[in-house]
Amino acid sequence: MSERVRRAVILIAIVSLLLLVTAAPTLAISPLMQGDATGAKTLKEHPGWPVDFAWTLICGFLVMFMQAGFALVETGFARTKNVANVMMKNLIDYVIGSLAFWVMGYAIMMGANWPSDNLGIIGTTGWFLAGKAYDVSTMAIWFFELVFCATAATIVSGAIAERPKFSVYVIYSAVISAIIYPIYGHWLWGGGWLSSAPFMVKLGGGYGALDFAGSGVVHAIGGYIALAACIMLGPRIGKYDENGNPRPIPGHNIAYAVLGTFILWFGWFGFNPGSTLSAHELRIAVIAVNTNLAGAAAAATAMFITWVKNGKPDVGMTCNGALAGLVAITAPCAWVNSWAAVVIGIVAGFIVCYGYWFLENHGIDDMVGAVAVHGFNGTWGLISLGIFADGTYGVYTTAGPHVTGLLYGNPGFFLCQLISAAVNFAWAFGCGLILFWILKKTMGIRVSPEEEIIGLDITEHATVAYPNFVCTETGLPFSIRGGKE
Amino acid sequence: MSERVRRAVILIAIVSLLLLVTAAPTLAISPLMQGDATGAKTLKEHPGWPVDFAWTLICGFLVMFMQAGFALVETGFARTKNVANVMMKNLIDYVIGSLAFWVMGYAIMMGANWPSDNLGIIGTTGWFLAGKAYDVSTMAIWFFELVFCATAATIVSGAIAERPKFSVYVIYSAVISAIIYPIYGHWLWGGGWLSSAPFMVKLGGGYGALDFAGSGVVHAIGGYIALAACIMLGPRIGKYDENGNPRPIPGHNIAYAVLGTFILWFGWFGFNPGSTLSAHELRIAVIAVNTNLAGAAAAATAMFITWVKNGKPDVGMTCNGALAGLVAITAPCAWVNSWAAVVIGIVAGFIVCYGYWFLENHGIDDMVGAVAVHGFNGTWGLISLGIFADGTYGVYTTAGPHVTGLLYGNPGFFLCQLISAAVNFAWAFGCGLILFWILKKTMGIRVSPEEEIIGLDITEHATVAYPNFVCTETGLPFSIRGGKE
Amino acid sequence: MSERVRRAVILIAIVSLLLLVTAAPTLAISPLMQGDATGAKTLKEHPGWPVDFAWTLICGFLVMFMQAGFALVETGFARTKNVANVMMKNLIDYVIGSLAFWVMGYAIMMGANWPSDNLGIIGTTGWFLAGKAYDVSTMAIWFFELVFCATAATIVSGAIAERPKFSVYVIYSAVISAIIYPIYGHWLWGGGWLSSAPFMVKLGGGYGALDFAGSGVVHAIGGYIALAACIMLGPRIGKYDENGNPRPIPGHNIAYAVLGTFILWFGWFGFNPGSTLSAHELRIAVIAVNTNLAGAAAAATAMFITWVKNGKPDVGMTCNGALAGLVAITAPCAWVNSWAAVVIGIVAGFIVCYGYWFLENHGIDDMVGAVAVHGFNGTWGLISLGIFADGTYGVYTTAGPHVTGLLYGNPGFFLCQLISAAVNFAWAFGCGLILFWILKKTMGIRVSPEEEIIGLDITEHATVAYPNFVCTETGLPFSIRGGKE
Amino acid sequence: MKKIEAIIRSEKFMDVKEALEKRGFYGMTVTDVRGRGRQKGMQLQFRGRVMEIDLLPKVKIELVVTDEEVNDVITIISDYARTGNVGDGKIFIIPIEDVVRVRTGERGEKAI
Amino acid sequence: MKKIEAIIRSEKFMDVKEALEKRGFYGMTVTDVRGRGRQKGMQLQFRGRVMEIDLLPKVKIELVVTDEEVNDVITIISDYARTGNVGDGKIFIIPIEDVVRVRTGERGEKAI
Amino acid sequence: MKKIEAIIRSEKFMDVKEALEKRGFYGMTVTDVRGRGRQKGMQLQFRGRVMEIDLLPKVKIELVVTDEEVNDVITIISDYARTGNVGDGKIFIIPIEDVVRVRTGERGEKAI
Ligand SMILES: Nc1ncnc2c1ncn2[C@@H]1O[C@H](COP(=O)(O)OP(=O)(O)O)[C@@H](O)[C@H]1O
Ligand SMILES: Nc1ncnc2c1ncn2[C@@H]1O[C@H](COP(=O)(O)OP(=O)(O)O)[C@@H](O)[C@H]1O
Ligand SMILES: Nc1ncnc2c1ncn2[C@@H]1O[C@H](COP(=O)(O)OP(=O)(O)O)[C@@H](O)[C@H]1O
């Protein structure tokens, strides 16, 4: 057992112990101070809630299934020698994220506001889901928020794939799920300042910054941490030629990438419509339609862009296009009409193509295109909501005040969204830089060049993904000479 | 950029522009003439609808996920050199179909009857989901109908795989989703003549032709367009030997094919039970059971047929069998009992095996067996409904009149179903022939023999699906000599 | 056609005929004696049931989808030469299981108690879902129980993979679904003696043995039949070296294994929360959270165990760990708090690792680790329920008496659970031994060594899973020399 | 005896194999290889970025024949593998000192 | 020095490898190939239609040895790869003019 | 003419290929093989159990060159494939009697 591992294990042992000790009292055998754990009281008070619970949970299941979609897209875009590692990272961020969000992530995100109700910076209740949080409504929301948190976490794995140490990824997973994601989440969805501070509400005209299902909270957070991580890690060996021109490194299985895209699209119907947290919001139908149209418009746009550019429609970029549209519509999905959804999608298709190529040309080696897909389009989602909100839906509910954007005469709300987008970028990118900088200085974040060339499957997991197949890199991509724009 | 591409792009640009211009007014900023976009009014009038919305949408999500199933079955049955192309086609028909169905498909299918309410030929309202169609109920139905439409569209891609031009497939996707599918759909589900014309209703004894979830509307339409397309394209190079005997061309990944079959089966539970559009129809339980039993009976039948014929149970045909049973039960699922479901499934198992072999022996090179699975069994679904309907369920609702078939003393309804099946075949096959004939005469529908031999991944998309693997056709199927019956 | 096949086919023909003859009368055209087939009466009596039907069915769909997860995990852990066979077995056990459960499994499991209401040994009504069973509620329950039954059945396929005859597997599928599973199921869930006999109820303090979603009923039954089957079959050629030391035989596709794990985890949200059979039980939220936490805790535990042991985190064992945690929480999921769920998961992680290695060291060649995952952890699930039940939920319903375990002062219930676990093991392992012993003596259960070496794809199905790929066993695992502990 | 190693286009393999079979050359061993020569590779794209591939898939056929048969086989392969474009491939003739048939232990020409 | 090229049944590879190892022949290079000869292929089915496969998977072992070792190696391979049925494979002996060990630059027999 | 068969580490292939190209050796045929020699394999785990793999992936490069070029090529390959650790690989020199260019039918050195 290497020294590194030994240290990791000891660390984890200590942390776990601490947690259990902390937990013990709150878990005390008497359920005196707990919430409505059986659900009987809640049902009596809200006899219409069963359908809302069912809706929220089932949609949450679909979002959880997006983990499989991310795993497939990322694995498909990775080389054979890193398949097991990419899959493992996708599994383990969900695993670690679940535990971290249970221990503290949820409390920080959805707990009672601190320092004050008017200016919430972080939440402070609900640790370990113990005490009052042992309540059916809290649990339903915990589950739904967890799967969103896990989505944010997993976005990074694909961007930085094929080079980071696995142990670093484990730690990163814990930190984003326990701290980075929940804090911005609190600002938007936990009653924090971006959505509820009086000056924001005033600026927006009755409501502060909004984000229906997480273009910003989930996707842009993940995307900009990915950007920071890509910068701290540097590009993969062989990604740039002597002149600094990018060389494409094709993924090993385009079928996985497309299958993953389908699964993500499917899961997105849990992501967006599910974010009403209630089937009584019949607006869910509009949300589903908008989600689908934006994804389709963006995929078609990306396809045509590559078709015109290179004479042939590119499969990988079409997948990225679909995801870009879905990311972009995630914030505005409940507040815009179908025509706007199509326009948002078309713009997303342009952003993802040119955004990805721009970054690639500037030394950012993002294996799956996560920064362009989730980062840039997450921001576009926040902004487009500020533009296209058409006044037919309220603040996460049917009741007024109805949300309107720039086009419908509310520049104040548009400003709110710009602020939110800027804060979002600063927070995610800043935290990402700090986190990966600390890790780099302490344990080192990247495997050695030899390990990278051999592949992380063998060096990090002592395994081979497809032992019965003859796999090669001699034809592709080792023999690629200089990519051309 | 080749001339062909240039033209395609210009075309699309013009069409898009036109659409946007048309759309602009209806999308006007004032929501005066819109439906119930927030859902508040609908909820007030129908307080029980949240569960129906949730049910319809979730089932719709499952149907959307069938796209992944189709993609996998088709890709699994294709050769390595066409994997990216088959995947891309499956993605893009959903993408293009979504947009086309938004622009006009839905209006034609579910819009107000023309020329008259009594004799509906096409629908005429709801273009772009604008105006009155900006309504939560309309949106829910739009979404549900869209995923059905996309299913019909995608059926064709597998049948004709490995030889058509990708650009042709893009155009085909638009046409079927915008016109061909919606029109027959209107006749059955949009209040059109087959279901509602007085002479049909009289003949059926209170109801005209029926199709619960689309054996005819979805599957047979797709299946018979596939037949027409296969005829217009001709068989793949190497499919027939000098004497015209078919040679099997095994697919490259049987695991994908089985996984796809599972996903389709899973999605079918959205397809059939979801077609009540309401969870208040508790008959959904019976529908789920019938669906499952028919699929199982047909899969077992197909397995035993190949087992007896060749001494070993065939995996691919068992998958086809399962799908055949699911297709066949799709029309009658709500109106028959479980015993009839098993019988319908057994017959479907025979139809798919012998239907597929018959076509293959007669020069129809249907890569996945879509004509036998969706075409023939779609027709069998319509007919079996006319035979086995047992009078325990009404016309898409619990309320009477209850539907009875031949076995239960209603030969008139059986006739209705025969008429519907004949019209279905004529419409789909006819439109398919015309469409592909026009495309053949104008832009050409098939890649060159050289391109076909190299594979569509490289020639149509400039990509390779599995760049890190050594793939070969030297063992299989290039060295196959003459298939034997 | 070989003699063996001929006999199988004749057998099946006779059985089918018998079934149909038996069925005919009950299926008689007059629906006089049927239940509420339309659902109108049920809806009138229980206007709140639509959401419960929707919930139960959708969760059932998710459980059905677990078949795909099992298929992928098992196929991923198999060698290339057995891929089609493993996939086919997973498909066909669902197919045969559906039919067998329709014919008799359901009647035995959920039918009226025999010999007496107080001491139910088997159920006796509902054959062929005919007569009174043609009822919407019965159908919903049938469907939900079927998918559980199919889960139990499919567990065995992975454990014994790469060596049994396919025909044997077909027969096994019928027997487990028609008889073995339903009988223990009846004892626990059909009102049978383990749950309802007066002495058990007295011992438990108001309730007998419990199993919320089937750690015992489903998983341990499958797991211990698998153990019996592994013993009767013996290890695969090459699994043990001359000194009897186990040699690892790596699976051919780790990506499938992880994808399958994600699908199973996703499906488990249908499995556990769905087992309330009602969305009115808002406890579903707690169940979902517990399910997720136990899976995560167990996966993390298994990962750290291999990390410490071999210096690198093992991907396959982490997958097994996740499943182990999910299995273990399946029985207690509704009755424990989140802290207990984490503890149950951690223990499950240890059980699966050391359980698997123990069996492997003692000559049990379980390809996927099913005995450790489903058997041992199934038992742990039953026992942990007896320990951690915290008195916040009743007997499958919100209403009291609330279930408490050892830690909360109810040793009697803990004893009930121990009895249930012992009976469970004895029944499953015993039936498994008898069944496979009979099959061994009559038709033989294992393919010849030559066939095993060539692979079951070619010898049992005359197919090759990946015909366009160069597959090899020369690097791995043929050149493995001696595994080390 | 000689070993004829022919590296040809994958898409021509079936034609060559059939032609050889018709003239009585049935035995052969086939390997999937990647090659480059005068043929300058091809362009593919990945996520919209163009790349140059310089090793192309080829099929290598190995046939061991008697000295007299060498020229026949060369002619057949050349005729059927030829498209006239660069990349058609090469044939190498390599001396073989002995051949053993594993099944029987026969040696020399009769073992071919 | 000679290169021994043995084309054998895949399922016999492990036995041959172990036998060679026991006699001290450790170094080897292995390739997955497909071959045909007297063995007439096998029948598979696809979607219920039977087809004939005429190229079967084989393993090619390449060993470079000194002239004296040639016969030993031939005997070992023949003994362990033999089943007695057609398709057991062939061994070809090819002259080698020189061998270089990349690591050290050594040449000739000591580089083997 | 000689055929140079070099078996090298997969991860060194790109360097070797580029070095050859720079000196004007463009044509080559590449195969993925598995080999063993002094290098003693590696350890992997499967479901937590450790195993020893004794055939490692290598790349085989085949180049046919004129007699004069042989030593140049050997030097280039040795230089660029060397890491100094066991497992660097081997180069075999095999006599070639004739070369045919399929496209033109040319023979001998001008066909290389
Ligand atoms: N010097 C060489 N040594 C080994 N193989 C070669 C050599 N030159 C060419 N080849 C093989 O022959 C194939 C065709 O060669 P190429 O020069 O492209 O075509 P042509 O012979 O028609 O000019 C290459 O892909 C490569 O596999
Ligand atoms: N003339 C040949 N040249 C090259 N390889 C051959 C030749 N004949 C046979 N082989 C190889 O030897 C293998 C076994 O040959 P086969 O004739 O089937 O068996 P046997 O040698 O036992 O009669 C073939 O699959 C093929 O790979
Ligand atoms: N006698 C041999 N015959 C054929 N190939 C060999 C022989 N010895 C070694 N090889 C090949 O050369 C590779 C490197 O050999 P090895 O002995 O491990 O390294 P080194 O030559 O640096 O000592 C092996 O993996 C194998 O492919």
mmCIF file with all atom_site columns, C-alpha atoms and ligand atoms in Angstrom, chain D residues 2-4 25-30 61-66 69 99-104 106 111-112, chain E residues 5-9 33-41 54-59 83-92, ligand 2:
data_model
loop_
_atom_site.group_PDB
_atom_site.id
_atom_site.type_symbol
_atom_site.label_atom_id
_atom_site.label_alt_id
_atom_site.label_comp_id
_atom_site.label_asym_id
_atom_site.label_entity_id
_atom_site.label_seq_id
_atom_site.pdbx_PDB_ins_code
_atom_site.Cartn_x
_atom_site.Cartn_y
_atom_site.Cartn_z
_atom_site.occupancy
_atom_site.B_iso_or_equiv
_atom_site.pdbx_formal_charge
_atom_site.auth_seq_id
_atom_site.auth_comp_id
_atom_site.auth_asym_id
_atom_site.auth_atom_id
_atom_site.pdbx_PDB_model_num
ATOM   1  C CA  . LYS D 1 2   ? 7.841   -19.351 -50.217 1.00 0.00 ? 2   LYS D CA  1
ATOM   2  C CA  . LYS D 1 3   ? 5.632   -17.283 -48.024 1.00 0.00 ? 3   LYS D CA  1
ATOM   3  C CA  . ILE D 1 4   ? 3.686   -14.693 -49.939 1.00 0.00 ? 4   ILE D CA  1
ATOM   4  C CA  . PHE D 1 25  ? -5.416  -21.762 -53.346 1.00 0.00 ? 25  PHE D CA  1
ATOM   5  C CA  . TYR D 1 26  ? -7.528  -22.323 -50.333 1.00 0.00 ? 26  TYR D CA  1
ATOM   6  C CA  . GLY D 1 27  ? -5.249  -22.221 -47.320 1.00 0.00 ? 27  GLY D CA  1
ATOM   7  C CA  . MET D 1 28  ? -4.325  -18.798 -45.987 1.00 0.00 ? 28  MET D CA  1
ATOM   8  C CA  . THR D 1 29  ? -3.837  -16.795 -42.831 1.00 0.00 ? 29  THR D CA  1
ATOM   9  C CA  . VAL D 1 30  ? -5.285  -13.316 -42.550 1.00 0.00 ? 30  VAL D CA  1
ATOM   10 C CA  . ILE D 1 61  ? -2.791  -12.251 -46.390 1.00 0.00 ? 61  ILE D CA  1
ATOM   11 C CA  . GLU D 1 62  ? -0.133  -14.858 -45.791 1.00 0.00 ? 62  GLU D CA  1
ATOM   12 C CA  . LEU D 1 63  ? 0.045   -17.861 -48.106 1.00 0.00 ? 63  LEU D CA  1
ATOM   13 C CA  . VAL D 1 64  ? 2.725   -20.472 -48.091 1.00 0.00 ? 64  VAL D CA  1
ATOM   14 C CA  . VAL D 1 65  ? 3.096   -22.082 -51.527 1.00 0.00 ? 65  VAL D CA  1
ATOM   15 C CA  . THR D 1 66  ? 5.592   -24.100 -53.524 1.00 0.00 ? 66  THR D CA  1
ATOM   16 C CA  . GLU D 1 69  ? 3.084   -21.512 -57.581 1.00 0.00 ? 69  GLU D CA  1
ATOM   17 C CA  . VAL D 1 99  ? 6.636   -26.367 -43.070 1.00 0.00 ? 99  VAL D CA  1
ATOM   18 C CA  . VAL D 1 100 ? 5.114   -28.658 -40.452 1.00 0.00 ? 100 VAL D CA  1
ATOM   19 C CA  . ARG D 1 101 ? 1.509   -29.760 -40.346 1.00 0.00 ? 101 ARG D CA  1
ATOM   20 C CA  . VAL D 1 102 ? 0.670   -29.916 -36.664 1.00 0.00 ? 102 VAL D CA  1
ATOM   21 C CA  . ARG D 1 103 ? -2.054  -32.519 -37.051 1.00 0.00 ? 103 ARG D CA  1
ATOM   22 C CA  . THR D 1 104 ? 0.117   -35.143 -38.721 1.00 0.00 ? 104 THR D CA  1
ATOM   23 C CA  . GLU D 1 106 ? 4.236   -34.080 -41.978 1.00 0.00 ? 106 GLU D CA  1
ATOM   24 C CA  . ALA D 1 111 ? 2.510   -30.200 -45.362 1.00 0.00 ? 111 ALA D CA  1
ATOM   25 C CA  . ILE D 1 112 ? 1.415   -26.991 -47.069 1.00 0.00 ? 112 ILE D CA  1
ATOM   26 C CA  . GLU E 1 5   ? 5.743   -19.108 -37.020 1.00 0.00 ? 5   GLU E CA  1
ATOM   27 C CA  . ALA E 1 6   ? 3.103   -21.406 -35.632 1.00 0.00 ? 6   ALA E CA  1
ATOM   28 C CA  . ILE E 1 7   ? -0.570  -20.957 -36.428 1.00 0.00 ? 7   ILE E CA  1
ATOM   29 C CA  . ILE E 1 8   ? -2.590  -22.942 -33.916 1.00 0.00 ? 8   ILE E CA  1
ATOM   30 C CA  . ARG E 1 9   ? -6.076  -23.259 -32.448 1.00 0.00 ? 9   ARG E CA  1
ATOM   31 C CA  . VAL E 1 33  ? -5.246  -14.066 -36.909 1.00 0.00 ? 33  VAL E CA  1
ATOM   32 C CA  . ARG E 1 34  ? -7.913  -15.760 -38.931 1.00 0.00 ? 34  ARG E CA  1
ATOM   33 C CA  . GLY E 1 35  ? -7.176  -18.693 -41.127 1.00 0.00 ? 35  GLY E CA  1
ATOM   34 C CA  . ARG E 1 36  ? -8.509  -21.331 -43.405 1.00 0.00 ? 36  ARG E CA  1
ATOM   35 C CA  . GLY E 1 37  ? -7.172  -24.505 -44.879 1.00 0.00 ? 37  GLY E CA  1
ATOM   36 C CA  . ARG E 1 38  ? -8.587  -27.985 -45.091 1.00 0.00 ? 38  ARG E CA  1
ATOM   37 C CA  . GLN E 1 39  ? -10.863 -27.202 -42.194 1.00 0.00 ? 39  GLN E CA  1
ATOM   38 C CA  . LYS E 1 40  ? -14.117 -26.217 -43.790 1.00 0.00 ? 40  LYS E CA  1
ATOM   39 C CA  . GLY E 1 41  ? -15.391 -23.456 -41.539 1.00 0.00 ? 41  GLY E CA  1
ATOM   40 C CA  . ASP E 1 54  ? -14.817 -19.868 -43.666 1.00 0.00 ? 54  ASP E CA  1
ATOM   41 C CA  . LEU E 1 55  ? -12.184 -17.918 -41.788 1.00 0.00 ? 55  LEU E CA  1
ATOM   42 C CA  . LEU E 1 56  ? -11.728 -19.160 -38.278 1.00 0.00 ? 56  LEU E CA  1
ATOM   43 C CA  . PRO E 1 57  ? -9.917  -17.450 -35.430 1.00 0.00 ? 57  PRO E CA  1
ATOM   44 C CA  . LYS E 1 58  ? -6.424  -18.810 -34.873 1.00 0.00 ? 58  LYS E CA  1
ATOM   45 C CA  . VAL E 1 59  ? -3.454  -17.684 -32.837 1.00 0.00 ? 59  VAL E CA  1
ATOM   46 C CA  . THR E 1 83  ? -6.090  -32.500 -31.434 1.00 0.00 ? 83  THR E CA  1
ATOM   47 C CA  . GLY E 1 84  ? -5.876  -34.774 -34.464 1.00 0.00 ? 84  GLY E CA  1
ATOM   48 C CA  . ASN E 1 85  ? -8.671  -32.984 -36.309 1.00 0.00 ? 85  ASN E CA  1
ATOM   49 C CA  . VAL E 1 86  ? -8.264  -30.773 -39.343 1.00 0.00 ? 86  VAL E CA  1
ATOM   50 C CA  . GLY E 1 87  ? -7.561  -27.226 -38.357 1.00 0.00 ? 87  GLY E CA  1
ATOM   51 C CA  . ASP E 1 88  ? -4.739  -27.994 -35.932 1.00 0.00 ? 88  ASP E CA  1
ATOM   52 C CA  . GLY E 1 89  ? -2.562  -25.538 -37.795 1.00 0.00 ? 89  GLY E CA  1
ATOM   53 C CA  . LYS E 1 90  ? 0.819   -25.190 -39.368 1.00 0.00 ? 90  LYS E CA  1
ATOM   54 C CA  . ILE E 1 91  ? 4.352   -24.276 -38.393 1.00 0.00 ? 91  ILE E CA  1
ATOM   55 C CA  . PHE E 1 92  ? 6.561   -22.324 -40.796 1.00 0.00 ? 92  PHE E CA  1
HETATM 56 N N1  . LIG G 2 .   ? -1.025  -22.486 -47.370 1.00 0.00 ? 2   LIG G N1  1
HETATM 57 C C1  . LIG G 2 .   ? -1.195  -21.863 -46.241 1.00 0.00 ? 2   LIG G C1  1
HETATM 58 N N2  . LIG G 2 .   ? -0.603  -20.683 -46.058 1.00 0.00 ? 2   LIG G N2  1
HETATM 59 C C2  . LIG G 2 .   ? -0.748  -19.996 -44.908 1.00 0.00 ? 2   LIG G C2  1
HETATM 60 N N3  . LIG G 2 .   ? -1.471  -20.451 -43.868 1.00 0.00 ? 2   LIG G N3  1
HETATM 61 C C3  . LIG G 2 .   ? -2.084  -21.656 -43.986 1.00 0.00 ? 2   LIG G C3  1
HETATM 62 C C4  . LIG G 2 .   ? -1.990  -22.389 -45.172 1.00 0.00 ? 2   LIG G C4  1
HETATM 63 N N4  . LIG G 2 .   ? -2.696  -23.525 -45.011 1.00 0.00 ? 2   LIG G N4  1
HETATM 64 C C5  . LIG G 2 .   ? -3.225  -23.477 -43.767 1.00 0.00 ? 2   LIG G C5  1
HETATM 65 N N5  . LIG G 2 .   ? -2.864  -22.353 -43.155 1.00 0.00 ? 2   LIG G N5  1
HETATM 66 C C6  . LIG G 2 .   ? -3.186  -21.975 -41.773 1.00 0.00 ? 2   LIG G C6  1
HETATM 67 O O1  . LIG G 2 .   ? -3.235  -23.133 -40.981 1.00 0.00 ? 2   LIG G O1  1
HETATM 68 C C7  . LIG G 2 .   ? -4.524  -23.272 -40.371 1.00 0.00 ? 2   LIG G C7  1
HETATM 69 C C8  . LIG G 2 .   ? -4.912  -24.729 -40.270 1.00 0.00 ? 2   LIG G C8  1
HETATM 70 O O2  . LIG G 2 .   ? -4.917  -25.310 -41.549 1.00 0.00 ? 2   LIG G O2  1
HETATM 71 P P1  . LIG G 2 .   ? -5.898  -26.520 -41.944 1.00 0.00 ? 2   LIG G P1  1
HETATM 72 O O3  . LIG G 2 .   ? -5.546  -26.902 -43.341 1.00 0.00 ? 2   LIG G O3  1
HETATM 73 O O4  . LIG G 2 .   ? -7.299  -26.151 -41.651 1.00 0.00 ? 2   LIG G O4  1
HETATM 74 O O5  . LIG G 2 .   ? -5.517  -27.654 -40.910 1.00 0.00 ? 2   LIG G O5  1
HETATM 75 P P2  . LIG G 2 .   ? -4.507  -28.856 -41.061 1.00 0.00 ? 2   LIG G P2  1
HETATM 76 O O6  . LIG G 2 .   ? -3.161  -28.213 -41.238 1.00 0.00 ? 2   LIG G O6  1
HETATM 77 O O7  . LIG G 2 .   ? -4.684  -29.558 -39.744 1.00 0.00 ? 2   LIG G O7  1
HETATM 78 O O8  . LIG G 2 .   ? -4.932  -29.630 -42.243 1.00 0.00 ? 2   LIG G O8  1
HETATM 79 C C9  . LIG G 2 .   ? -5.424  -22.458 -41.235 1.00 0.00 ? 2   LIG G C9  1
HETATM 80 O O9  . LIG G 2 .   ? -6.542  -21.973 -40.495 1.00 0.00 ? 2   LIG G O9  1
HETATM 81 C C10 . LIG G 2 .   ? -4.547  -21.332 -41.714 1.00 0.00 ? 2   LIG G C10 1
HETATM 82 O O10 . LIG G 2 .   ? -4.483  -20.284 -40.736 1.00 0.00 ? 2   LIG G O10 1
#
